[in-house]
Short mmCIF file of C-alpha atoms in Angstrom, two decimals:
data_model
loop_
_atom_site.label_atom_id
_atom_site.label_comp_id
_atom_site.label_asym_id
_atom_site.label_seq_id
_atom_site.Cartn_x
_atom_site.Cartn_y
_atom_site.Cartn_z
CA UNK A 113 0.00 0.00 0.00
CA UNK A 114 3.21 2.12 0.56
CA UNK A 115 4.14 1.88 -2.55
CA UNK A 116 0.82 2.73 -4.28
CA UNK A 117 0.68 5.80 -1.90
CA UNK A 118 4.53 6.64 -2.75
CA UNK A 119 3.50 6.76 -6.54
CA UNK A 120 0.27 8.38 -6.55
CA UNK A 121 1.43 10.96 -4.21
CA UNK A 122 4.92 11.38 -6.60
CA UNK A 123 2.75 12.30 -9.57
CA UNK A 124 0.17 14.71 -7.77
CA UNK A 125 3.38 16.66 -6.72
CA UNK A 126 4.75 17.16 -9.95
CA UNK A 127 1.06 18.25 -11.18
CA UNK A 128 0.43 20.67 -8.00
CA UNK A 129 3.88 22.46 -7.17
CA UNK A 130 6.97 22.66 -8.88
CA UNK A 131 8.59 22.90 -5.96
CA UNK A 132 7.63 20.37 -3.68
CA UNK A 133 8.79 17.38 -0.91
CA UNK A 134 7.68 13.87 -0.70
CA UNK A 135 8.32 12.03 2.21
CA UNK A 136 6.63 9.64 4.80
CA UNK A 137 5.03 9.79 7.75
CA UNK A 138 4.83 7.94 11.02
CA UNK A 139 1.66 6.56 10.16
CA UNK A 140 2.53 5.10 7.08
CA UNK A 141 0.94 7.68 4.82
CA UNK A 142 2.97 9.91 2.54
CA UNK A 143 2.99 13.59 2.61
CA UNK A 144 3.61 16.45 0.15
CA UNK A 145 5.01 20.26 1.37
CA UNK A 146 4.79 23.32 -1.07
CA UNK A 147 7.03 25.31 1.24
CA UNK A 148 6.67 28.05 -1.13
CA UNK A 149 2.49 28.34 -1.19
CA UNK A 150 2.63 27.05 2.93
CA UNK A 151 0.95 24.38 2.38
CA UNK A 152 0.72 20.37 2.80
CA UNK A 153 -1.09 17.76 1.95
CA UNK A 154 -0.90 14.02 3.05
CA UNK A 155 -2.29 11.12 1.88
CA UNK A 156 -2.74 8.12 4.43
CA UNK A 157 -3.82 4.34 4.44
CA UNK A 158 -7.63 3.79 5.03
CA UNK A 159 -8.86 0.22 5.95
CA UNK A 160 -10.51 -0.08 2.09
CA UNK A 161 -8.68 -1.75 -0.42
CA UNK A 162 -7.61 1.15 -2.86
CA UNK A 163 -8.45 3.74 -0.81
CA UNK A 164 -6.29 6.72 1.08
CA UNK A 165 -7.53 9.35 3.03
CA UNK A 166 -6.63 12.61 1.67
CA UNK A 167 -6.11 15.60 4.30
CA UNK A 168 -4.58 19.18 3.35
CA UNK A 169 -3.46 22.15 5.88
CA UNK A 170 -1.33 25.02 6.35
CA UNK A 171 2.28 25.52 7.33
CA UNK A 172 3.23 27.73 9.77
CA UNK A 173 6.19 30.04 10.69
CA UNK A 174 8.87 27.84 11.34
CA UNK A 175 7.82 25.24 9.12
CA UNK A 176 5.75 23.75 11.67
CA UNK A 177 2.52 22.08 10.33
CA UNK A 178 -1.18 23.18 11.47
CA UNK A 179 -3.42 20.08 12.23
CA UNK A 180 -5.60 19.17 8.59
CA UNK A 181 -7.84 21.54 8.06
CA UNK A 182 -10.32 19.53 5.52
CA UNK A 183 -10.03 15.69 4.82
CA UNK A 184 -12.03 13.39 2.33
CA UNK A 185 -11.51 9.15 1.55
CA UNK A 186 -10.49 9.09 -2.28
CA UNK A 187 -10.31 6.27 -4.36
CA UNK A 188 -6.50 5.52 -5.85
CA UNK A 189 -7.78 4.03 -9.08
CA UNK A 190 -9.16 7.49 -10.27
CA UNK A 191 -7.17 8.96 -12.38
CA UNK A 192 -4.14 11.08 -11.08
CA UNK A 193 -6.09 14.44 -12.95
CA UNK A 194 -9.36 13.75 -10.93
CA UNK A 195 -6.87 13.37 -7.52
CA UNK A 196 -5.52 16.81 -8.23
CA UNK A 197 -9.00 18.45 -9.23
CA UNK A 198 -10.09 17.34 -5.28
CA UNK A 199 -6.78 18.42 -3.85
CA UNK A 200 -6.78 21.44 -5.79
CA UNK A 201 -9.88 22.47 -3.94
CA UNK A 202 -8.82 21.05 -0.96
CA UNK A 203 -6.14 23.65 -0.97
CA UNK A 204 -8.18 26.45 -2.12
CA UNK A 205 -10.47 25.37 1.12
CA UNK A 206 -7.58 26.03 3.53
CA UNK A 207 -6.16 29.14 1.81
CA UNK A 208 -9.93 30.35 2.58
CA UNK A 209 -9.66 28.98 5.93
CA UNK A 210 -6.31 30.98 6.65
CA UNK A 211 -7.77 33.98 5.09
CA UNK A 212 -8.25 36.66 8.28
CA UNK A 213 -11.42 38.43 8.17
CA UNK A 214 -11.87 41.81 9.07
CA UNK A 215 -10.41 42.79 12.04
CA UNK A 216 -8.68 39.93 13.07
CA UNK A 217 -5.40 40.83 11.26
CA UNK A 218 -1.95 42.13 13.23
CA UNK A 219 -2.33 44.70 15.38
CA UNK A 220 -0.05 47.85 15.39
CA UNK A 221 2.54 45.36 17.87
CA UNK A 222 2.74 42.61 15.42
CA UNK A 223 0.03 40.27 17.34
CA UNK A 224 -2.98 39.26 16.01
CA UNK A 225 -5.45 41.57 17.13
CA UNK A 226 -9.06 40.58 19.02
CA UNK A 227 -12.76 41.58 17.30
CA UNK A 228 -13.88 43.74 19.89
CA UNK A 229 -17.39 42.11 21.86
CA UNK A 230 -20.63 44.13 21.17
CA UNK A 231 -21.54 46.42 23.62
CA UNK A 232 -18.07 46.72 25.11
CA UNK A 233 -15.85 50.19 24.63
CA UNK A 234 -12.96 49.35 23.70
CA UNK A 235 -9.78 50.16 26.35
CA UNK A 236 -7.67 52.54 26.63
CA UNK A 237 -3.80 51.58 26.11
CA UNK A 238 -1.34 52.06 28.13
CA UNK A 239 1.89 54.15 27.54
CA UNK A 240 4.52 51.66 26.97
CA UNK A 241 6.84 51.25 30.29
CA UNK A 242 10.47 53.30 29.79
CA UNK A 243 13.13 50.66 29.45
CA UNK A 244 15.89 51.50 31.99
CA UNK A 245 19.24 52.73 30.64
CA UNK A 246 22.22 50.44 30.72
CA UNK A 247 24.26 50.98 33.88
CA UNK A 248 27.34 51.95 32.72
CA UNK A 249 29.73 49.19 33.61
CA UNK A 250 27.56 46.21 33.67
CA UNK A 251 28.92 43.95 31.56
CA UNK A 252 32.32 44.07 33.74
CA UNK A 253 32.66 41.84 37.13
CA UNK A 254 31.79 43.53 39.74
CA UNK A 255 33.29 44.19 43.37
CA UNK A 256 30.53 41.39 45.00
CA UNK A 257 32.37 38.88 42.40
CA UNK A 258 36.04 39.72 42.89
CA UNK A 259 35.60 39.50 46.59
CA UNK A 260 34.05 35.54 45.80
CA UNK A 261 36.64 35.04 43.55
CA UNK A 262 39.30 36.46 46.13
CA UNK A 263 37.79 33.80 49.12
CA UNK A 264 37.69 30.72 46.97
CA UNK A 265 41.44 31.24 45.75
CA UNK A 266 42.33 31.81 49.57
CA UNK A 267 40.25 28.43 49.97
CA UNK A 268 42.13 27.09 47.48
CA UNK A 269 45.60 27.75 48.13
CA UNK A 270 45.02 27.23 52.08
CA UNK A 271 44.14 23.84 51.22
CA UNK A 272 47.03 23.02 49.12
CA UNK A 273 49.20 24.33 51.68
CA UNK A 274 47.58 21.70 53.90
CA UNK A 275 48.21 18.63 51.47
CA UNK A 276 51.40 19.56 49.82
CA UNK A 277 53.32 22.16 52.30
CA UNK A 278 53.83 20.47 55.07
CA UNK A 279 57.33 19.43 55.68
CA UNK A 280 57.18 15.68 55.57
CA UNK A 281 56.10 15.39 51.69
#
């Protein structure tokens, strides 16, 4: 069934994405990555005999991969075209899906910004807080650490006096 799955999965690639990844899965399924559209797709064994189930989702930042957002059984004797019609809008089902609606896009800091609820006023921001000036010095040691460092050589050298200076050695 690996095999079968291998092969179909090969030649929906090439038709999808020219740039693309094959590879396999823990489950035993095979899966596809368009790094360059952020999306996947990965077709896994079913308990039918020439069947796979097809599931398609997003990649996210980092290369990561969102959980499948749609999923349908497919038959593997269909021809390869028909395959890539379903994953064609399979994909076109997820890039909806990732599609922000109004309103929920980034916010002025970069994070993705909240609807506001009906009926609420929306708050007031805060001032950012005043990041504290470098103190000037503080990437040198400082007099707390030289006085540790000062004891432990003491400790140090006191005991090696004990073990090696006494006169009998």
């Amino acid at each position: 069934m690996y095999a079968q799955l291998r092969e179909t999965a090969a030649e929906l690639a090439g038709i999808l994405w020219r740039e693309h990844t094959v590879y396999r899965e823990r489950g035993g399924g095979v899966v596809i990555r368009g790094e360059h559209v952020r999306r996947w797709i990965s077709l896994a064994p079913t308990g039918g005999k020439d069947q796979a189930l097809l599931r398609a989702g997003r990649i996210l930042d980092g290369g990561t991969t969102a959980p499948a957002r749609t999923e349908v059984v497919v038959d593997l004797t269909a021809p390869v075209a028909e395959l890539a019609t379903v994953c064609r809008r399979m994909l076109a089902e997820v890039a909806a899906a990732a599609d922000p609606g109004p309103g929920s896009g980034p916010s002025r800091s970069g994070r993705p910004g909240k609807a506001p609820k009906p009926g609420k006023a929306p708050k007031v921001g805060k001032a950012p807080k005043a990041r504290k000036p470098p103190r000037a010095g503080s990437r040198h040691t400082g007099a707390g650490s030289w006085v540790v460092l000062v004891l432990v050589g003491i400790a140090v050298a006191a005991w090696v006096y004990s073990v090696f200076g006494s006169p009998g050695y």
